[in-house]
CSV table of C-alpha atoms in Angstrom, one decimal:
chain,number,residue,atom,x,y,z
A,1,UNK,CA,15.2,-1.4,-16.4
A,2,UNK,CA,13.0,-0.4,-19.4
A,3,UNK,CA,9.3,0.3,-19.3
A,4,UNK,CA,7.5,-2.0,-21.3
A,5,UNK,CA,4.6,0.8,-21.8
A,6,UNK,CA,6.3,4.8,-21.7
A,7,UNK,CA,2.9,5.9,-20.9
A,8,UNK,CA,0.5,3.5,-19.8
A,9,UNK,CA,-1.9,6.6,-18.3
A,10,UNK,CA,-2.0,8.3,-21.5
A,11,UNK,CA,-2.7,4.9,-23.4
A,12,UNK,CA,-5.5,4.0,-20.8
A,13,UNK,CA,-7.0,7.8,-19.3
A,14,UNK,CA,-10.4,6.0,-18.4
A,15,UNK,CA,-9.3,3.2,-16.8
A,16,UNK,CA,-6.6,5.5,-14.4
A,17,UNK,CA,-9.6,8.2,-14.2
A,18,UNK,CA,-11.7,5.4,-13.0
A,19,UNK,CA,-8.7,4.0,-10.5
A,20,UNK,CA,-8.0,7.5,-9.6
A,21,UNK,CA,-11.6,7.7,-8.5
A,22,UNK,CA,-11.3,5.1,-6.2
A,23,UNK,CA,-8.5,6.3,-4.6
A,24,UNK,CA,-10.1,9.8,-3.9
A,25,UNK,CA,-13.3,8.1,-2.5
A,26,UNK,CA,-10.9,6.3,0.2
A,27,UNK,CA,-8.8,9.4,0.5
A,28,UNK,CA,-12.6,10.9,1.6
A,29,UNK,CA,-13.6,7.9,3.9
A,30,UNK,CA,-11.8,9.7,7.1
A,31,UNK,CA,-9.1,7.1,7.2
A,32,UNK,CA,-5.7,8.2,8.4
A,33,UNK,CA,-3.5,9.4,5.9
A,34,UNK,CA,-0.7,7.4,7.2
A,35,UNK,CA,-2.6,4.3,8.1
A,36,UNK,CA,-3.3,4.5,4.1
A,37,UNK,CA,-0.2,5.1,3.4
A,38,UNK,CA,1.4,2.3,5.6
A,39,UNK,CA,-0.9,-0.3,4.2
A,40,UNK,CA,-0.5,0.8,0.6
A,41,UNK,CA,3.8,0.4,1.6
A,42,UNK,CA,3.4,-3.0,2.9
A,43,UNK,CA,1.3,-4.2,-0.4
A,44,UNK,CA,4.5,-3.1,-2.1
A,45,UNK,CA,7.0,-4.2,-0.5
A,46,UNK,CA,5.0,-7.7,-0.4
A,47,UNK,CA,4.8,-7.3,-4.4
A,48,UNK,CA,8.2,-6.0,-5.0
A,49,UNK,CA,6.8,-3.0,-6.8
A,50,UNK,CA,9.3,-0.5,-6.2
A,51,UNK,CA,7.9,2.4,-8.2
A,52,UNK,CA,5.3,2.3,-5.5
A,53,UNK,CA,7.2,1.6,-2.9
A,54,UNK,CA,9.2,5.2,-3.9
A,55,UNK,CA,5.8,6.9,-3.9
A,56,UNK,CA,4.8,5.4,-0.4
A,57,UNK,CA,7.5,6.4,1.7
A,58,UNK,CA,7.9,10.0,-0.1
A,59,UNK,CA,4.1,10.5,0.4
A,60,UNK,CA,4.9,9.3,4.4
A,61,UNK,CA,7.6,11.0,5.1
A,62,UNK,CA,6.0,14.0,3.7
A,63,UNK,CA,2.9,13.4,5.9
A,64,UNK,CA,5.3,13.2,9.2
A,65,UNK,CA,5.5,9.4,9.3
A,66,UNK,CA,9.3,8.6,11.2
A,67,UNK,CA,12.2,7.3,9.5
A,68,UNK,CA,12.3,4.4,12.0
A,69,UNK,CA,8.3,3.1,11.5
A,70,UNK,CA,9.2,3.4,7.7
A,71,UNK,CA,12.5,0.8,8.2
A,72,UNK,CA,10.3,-1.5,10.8
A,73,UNK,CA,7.6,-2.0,8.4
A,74,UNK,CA,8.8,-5.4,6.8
A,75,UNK,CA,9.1,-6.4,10.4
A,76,UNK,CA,5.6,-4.7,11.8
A,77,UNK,CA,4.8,-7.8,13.8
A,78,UNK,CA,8.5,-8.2,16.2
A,79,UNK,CA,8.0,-4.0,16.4
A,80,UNK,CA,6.0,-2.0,18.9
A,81,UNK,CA,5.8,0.8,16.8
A,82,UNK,CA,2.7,0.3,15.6
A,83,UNK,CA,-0.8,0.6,17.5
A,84,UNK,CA,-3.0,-2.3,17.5
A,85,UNK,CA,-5.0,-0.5,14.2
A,86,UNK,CA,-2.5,-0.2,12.5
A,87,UNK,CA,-1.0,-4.4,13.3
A,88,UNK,CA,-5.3,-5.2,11.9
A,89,UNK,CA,-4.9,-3.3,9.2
A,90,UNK,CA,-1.4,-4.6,8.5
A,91,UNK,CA,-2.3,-8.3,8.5
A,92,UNK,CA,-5.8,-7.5,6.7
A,93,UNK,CA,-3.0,-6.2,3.8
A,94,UNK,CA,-0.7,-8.9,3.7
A,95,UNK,CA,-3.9,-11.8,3.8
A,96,UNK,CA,-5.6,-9.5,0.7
A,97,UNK,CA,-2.3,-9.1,-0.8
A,98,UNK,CA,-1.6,-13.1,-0.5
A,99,UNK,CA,-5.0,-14.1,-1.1
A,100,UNK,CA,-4.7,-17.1,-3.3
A,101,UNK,CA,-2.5,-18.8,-0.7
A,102,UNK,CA,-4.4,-17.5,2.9
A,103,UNK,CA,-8.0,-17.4,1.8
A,104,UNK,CA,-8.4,-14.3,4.2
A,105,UNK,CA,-8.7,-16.0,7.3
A,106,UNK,CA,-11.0,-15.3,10.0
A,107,UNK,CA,-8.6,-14.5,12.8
A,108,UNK,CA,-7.0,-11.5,10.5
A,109,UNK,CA,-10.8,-10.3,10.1
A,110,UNK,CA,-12.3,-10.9,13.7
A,111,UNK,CA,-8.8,-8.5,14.2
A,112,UNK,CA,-9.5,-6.1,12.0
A,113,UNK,CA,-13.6,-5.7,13.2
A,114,UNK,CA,-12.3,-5.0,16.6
A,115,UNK,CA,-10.7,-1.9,15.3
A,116,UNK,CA,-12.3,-0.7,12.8
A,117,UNK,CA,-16.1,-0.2,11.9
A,118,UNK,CA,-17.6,-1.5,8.8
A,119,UNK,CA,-17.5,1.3,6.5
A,120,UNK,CA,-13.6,1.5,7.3
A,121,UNK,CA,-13.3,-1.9,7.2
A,122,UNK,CA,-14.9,-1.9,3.3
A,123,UNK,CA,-12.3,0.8,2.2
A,124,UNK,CA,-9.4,-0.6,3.4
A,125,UNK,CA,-10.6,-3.7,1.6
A,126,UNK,CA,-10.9,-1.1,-1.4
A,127,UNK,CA,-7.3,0.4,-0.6
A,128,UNK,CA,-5.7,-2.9,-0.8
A,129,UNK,CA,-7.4,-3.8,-4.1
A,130,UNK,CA,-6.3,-0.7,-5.6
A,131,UNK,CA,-2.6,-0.8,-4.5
A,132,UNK,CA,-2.3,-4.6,-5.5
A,133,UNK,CA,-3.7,-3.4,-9.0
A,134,UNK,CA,-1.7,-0.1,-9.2
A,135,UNK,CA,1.2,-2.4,-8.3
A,136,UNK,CA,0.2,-5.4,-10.8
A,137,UNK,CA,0.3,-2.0,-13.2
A,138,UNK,CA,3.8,-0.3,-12.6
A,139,UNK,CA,5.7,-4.3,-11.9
A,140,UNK,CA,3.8,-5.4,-15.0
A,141,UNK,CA,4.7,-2.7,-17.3
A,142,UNK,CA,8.3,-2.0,-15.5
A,143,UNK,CA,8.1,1.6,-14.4
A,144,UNK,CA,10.8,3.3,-13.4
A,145,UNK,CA,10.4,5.3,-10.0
A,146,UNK,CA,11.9,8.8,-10.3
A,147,UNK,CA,15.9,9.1,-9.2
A,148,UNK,CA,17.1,12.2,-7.1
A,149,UNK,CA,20.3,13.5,-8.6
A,150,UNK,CA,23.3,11.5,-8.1
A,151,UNK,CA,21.8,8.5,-7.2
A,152,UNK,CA,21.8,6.5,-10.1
A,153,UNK,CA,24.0,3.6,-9.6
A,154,UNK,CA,27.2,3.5,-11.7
């Protein structure tokens, strides 16, 4: 694959400042780290953006999410590795994420306000925003995730 854009951060600085921003506001809001990182995984995986699907499960992994949670993910709702949070949160993500077609329903909401209170529930909202456009970003303009060493496909 070839990015369409080498630097899209350098041709844009106030617009990533200004998405950066975000990010460090909801980074601040007292929200898991790997709740975050979880629902900003499943956006990606829903939009095949796998520059930030790289980022995602590093970032995790690095965090102490498991191996095992990381590989269930595409399958949250047949798991029971994840705690009722995380399954509101998770849904919330893939109604945002699919918007257009679910119209947020209510029963993903009524879910996710019985876990969460509604400053939580406004930056998650704000997370999945962010990672749909950060992924709309890297898709769009074909970034290439980084490749360890001996990995590249022959």
């Amino acid at each position: 694959m070839i990015p369409r854009i080498q630097n899209p951060f350098k041709s844009a600085p106030d617009g990533i400042k200004a998405m950066m921003a975000v990010e460090a506001s909801i980074q601040a809001s007292g929200l898991d780290h790997n709740l975050l990182e979880l629902v900003k995984l499943r956006a990606s995986q829903i939009n095949g953006c796998a520059y930030c699907i790289h980022m995602h499960t590093t970032d995790a992994r690095a965090h102490g999410e498991t191996e095992m949670r990381l590989y269930m993910l595409n399958a949250w709702r047949e798991s029971p590795l994840y705690s009722d949070r995380e399954r509101a949160a998770l849904g919330w993500t893939e109604a945002l994420t699919h918007v257009a077609e679910t119209r947020a329903p209510d029963a993903d909401y009524e879910r996710l306000d019985a876990q969460f209170d509604e400053a939580e529930i406004v930056n998650l909202t704000l997370l999945i925003g962010a990672i749909n456009l950060w992924n709309r970003l890297q898709v769009g303009l074909r970034a290439v995730h980084p490749v360890e060493a001996g990995r590249v496909a022959a």
